[in-house]
XYZ file of C-alpha atoms in Angstrom:
172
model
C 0.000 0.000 0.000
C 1.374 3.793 -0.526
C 2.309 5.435 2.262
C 0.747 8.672 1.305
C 3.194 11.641 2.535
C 2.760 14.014 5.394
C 5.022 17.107 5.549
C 5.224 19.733 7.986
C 5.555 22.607 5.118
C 7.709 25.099 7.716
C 9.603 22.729 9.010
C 11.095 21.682 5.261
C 11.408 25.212 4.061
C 13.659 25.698 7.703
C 15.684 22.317 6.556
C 16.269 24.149 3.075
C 17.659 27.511 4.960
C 19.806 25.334 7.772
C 21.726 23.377 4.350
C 21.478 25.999 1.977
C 19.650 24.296 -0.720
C 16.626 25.772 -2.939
C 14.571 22.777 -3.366
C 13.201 20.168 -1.452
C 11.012 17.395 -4.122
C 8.339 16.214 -1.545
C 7.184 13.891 -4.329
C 7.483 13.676 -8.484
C 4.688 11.391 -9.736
C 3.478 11.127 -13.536
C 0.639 13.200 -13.085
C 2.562 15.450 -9.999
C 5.771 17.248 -9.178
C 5.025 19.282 -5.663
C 7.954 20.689 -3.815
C 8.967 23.451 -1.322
C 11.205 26.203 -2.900
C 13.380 28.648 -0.536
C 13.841 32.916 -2.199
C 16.963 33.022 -3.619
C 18.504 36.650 -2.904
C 18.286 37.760 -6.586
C 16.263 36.668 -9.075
C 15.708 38.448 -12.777
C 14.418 35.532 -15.135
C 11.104 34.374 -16.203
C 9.873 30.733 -16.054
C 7.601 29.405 -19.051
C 6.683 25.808 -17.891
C 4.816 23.349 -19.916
C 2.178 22.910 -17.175
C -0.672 24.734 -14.858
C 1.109 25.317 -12.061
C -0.069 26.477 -7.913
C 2.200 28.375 -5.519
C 0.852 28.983 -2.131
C 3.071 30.839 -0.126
C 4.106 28.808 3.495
C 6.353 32.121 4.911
C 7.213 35.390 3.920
C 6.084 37.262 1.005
C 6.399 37.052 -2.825
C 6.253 39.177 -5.618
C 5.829 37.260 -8.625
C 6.606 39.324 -11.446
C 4.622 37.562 -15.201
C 4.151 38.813 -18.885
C 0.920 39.508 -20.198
C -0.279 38.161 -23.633
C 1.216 41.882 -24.943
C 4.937 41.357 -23.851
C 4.103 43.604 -21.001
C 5.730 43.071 -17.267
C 3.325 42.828 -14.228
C 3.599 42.227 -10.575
C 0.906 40.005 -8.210
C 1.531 40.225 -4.815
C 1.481 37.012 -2.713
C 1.257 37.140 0.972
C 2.029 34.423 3.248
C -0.721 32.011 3.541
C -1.673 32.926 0.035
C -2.040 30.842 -3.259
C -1.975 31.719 -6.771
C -2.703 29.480 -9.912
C -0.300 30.367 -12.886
C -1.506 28.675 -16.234
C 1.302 26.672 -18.695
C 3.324 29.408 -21.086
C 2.710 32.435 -18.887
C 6.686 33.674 -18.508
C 6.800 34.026 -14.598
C 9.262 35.207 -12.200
C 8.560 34.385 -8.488
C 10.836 36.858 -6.756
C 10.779 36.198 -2.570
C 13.813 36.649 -0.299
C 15.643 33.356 1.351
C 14.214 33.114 4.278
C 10.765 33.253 2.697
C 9.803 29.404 1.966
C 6.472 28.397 -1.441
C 4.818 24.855 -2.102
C 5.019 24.724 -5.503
C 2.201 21.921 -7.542
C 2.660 21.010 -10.965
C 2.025 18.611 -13.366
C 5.094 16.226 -13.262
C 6.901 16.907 -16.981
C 6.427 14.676 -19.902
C 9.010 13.197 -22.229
C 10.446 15.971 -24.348
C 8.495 18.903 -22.817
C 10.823 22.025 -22.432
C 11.305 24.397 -19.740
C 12.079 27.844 -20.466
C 13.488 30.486 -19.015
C 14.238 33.845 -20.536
C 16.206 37.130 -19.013
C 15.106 41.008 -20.322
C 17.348 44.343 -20.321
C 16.646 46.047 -17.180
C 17.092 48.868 -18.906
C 14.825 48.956 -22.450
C 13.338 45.313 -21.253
C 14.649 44.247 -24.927
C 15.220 40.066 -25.012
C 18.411 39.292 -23.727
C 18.788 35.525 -23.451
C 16.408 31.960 -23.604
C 17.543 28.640 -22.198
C 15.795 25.728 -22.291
C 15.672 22.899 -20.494
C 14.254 19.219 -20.628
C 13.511 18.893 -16.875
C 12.978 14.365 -16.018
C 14.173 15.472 -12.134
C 13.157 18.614 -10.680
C 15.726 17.886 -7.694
C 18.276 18.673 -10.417
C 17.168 22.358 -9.580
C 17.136 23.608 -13.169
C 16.370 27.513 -12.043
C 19.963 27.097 -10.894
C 21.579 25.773 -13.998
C 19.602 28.563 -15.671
C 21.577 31.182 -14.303
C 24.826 29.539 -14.145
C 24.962 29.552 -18.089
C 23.054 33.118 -18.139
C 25.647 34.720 -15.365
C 28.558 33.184 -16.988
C 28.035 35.061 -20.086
C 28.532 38.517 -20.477
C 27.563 38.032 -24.075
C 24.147 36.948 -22.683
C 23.777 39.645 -20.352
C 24.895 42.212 -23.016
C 21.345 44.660 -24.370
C 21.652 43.822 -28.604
C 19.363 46.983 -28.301
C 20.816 49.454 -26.160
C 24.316 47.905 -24.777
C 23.704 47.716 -21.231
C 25.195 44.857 -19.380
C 22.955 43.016 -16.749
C 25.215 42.644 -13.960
C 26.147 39.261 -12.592
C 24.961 38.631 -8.737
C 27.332 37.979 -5.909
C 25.598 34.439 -5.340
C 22.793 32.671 -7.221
C-alpha cells in the first residue's frame, strides 16, 4: 500500500535555509511534481513551464513578477498564507527573499516537454537571453543551472538593443 506523505511545510522550508539548498522534491509522480522552494537573494528571469502550475506561499512574502499576452511586465503580490494558480506558457518570475519558503504543484513533466526560461534588459526590457531545459528530475534544480549559463556570459547579459550589461549577482 502507498504510504501517502505528510510534511510539515515550515519545518522543510527551515531544513532548506539550515543546508542551503533551494529545493526540497516532496514527491514527483506522472501526473505530480510538488515541492517546497526557498527565495533566492536575486532573481531576474522568467519561467515558461509546460504545465498549470499552484504556488501557495508557506512564509514570507512574494512578488511574482509575469508577462501579459502583450509582452508587457506585471507584478501580483502574494502574501504568506496565500495561493496563486499560474496557467502553462505564462513567462513568470517568483521573486521572494531566502528566508521566505512556497509549495510549488505542478504537473510532473512529460518526455520531451521544455522548460524555459528567458532574461530582459533592465534597462529597455529588450530580449536578452532563452535557455531551455528538458527537466525528467526537478531535484536537479534547473532555475539554478539557468543562471549559471546566463551569469557566466557577459555576451548573454549584453542589451543587442541598447548595450547595457545586466550585472552578474554575488551568489545565485
Amino acid at each position: 500500500m502507498f504510504q501517502m506523505p505528510i510534511v510539515d511545510l515550515l519545518k522543510e522550508g527551515e531544513k532548506l535555509s539550515a543546508t542551503g539548498k533551494r529545493v526540497s522534491v516532496l514527491w514527483q509522480a506522472p501526473e505530480s511534481l510538488v515541492f517546497v522552494a526557498r527565495g533566492r537573494e536575486y532573481r531576474s528571469e522568467f519561467h515558461i513551464n509546460p504545465s498549470d502550475e499552484m504556488m501557495y506561499m508557506i512564509k514570507g512574502e512574494m512578488n511574482l513578477h509575469y508577462r501579459t499576452a502583450d509582452g508587457k511586465e506585471e507584478i501580483a503580490v502574494l502574501k504568506e498564507g496565500a495561493v496563486i494558480y499560474t496557467p502553462a506558457g505564462i513567462p513568470h518570475s517568483p521573486r521572494f527573499p531566502p528566508d521566505a519558503y512556497l509549495l510549488v504543484q505542478e504537473r510532473a513533466r512529460q518526455k520531451g516537454e521544455i522548460d524555459r526560461f528567458q532574461w530582459f534588459c533592465q534597462k529597455c526590457d529588450h530580449p536578452l537571453h532563452e535557455e531551455s531545459f528538458t527537466v525528467a528530475d526537478y531535484n536537479a534544480d534547473p532555475v539554478s543551472k539557468a543562471y549559471s549559463y546566463f551569469f557566466e556570459s557577459e555576451e548573454f547579459r549584453t542589451c543587442k538593443a541598447c548595450g547595457t550589461v545586466m550585472p552578474a549577482p554575488e551568489s545565485t
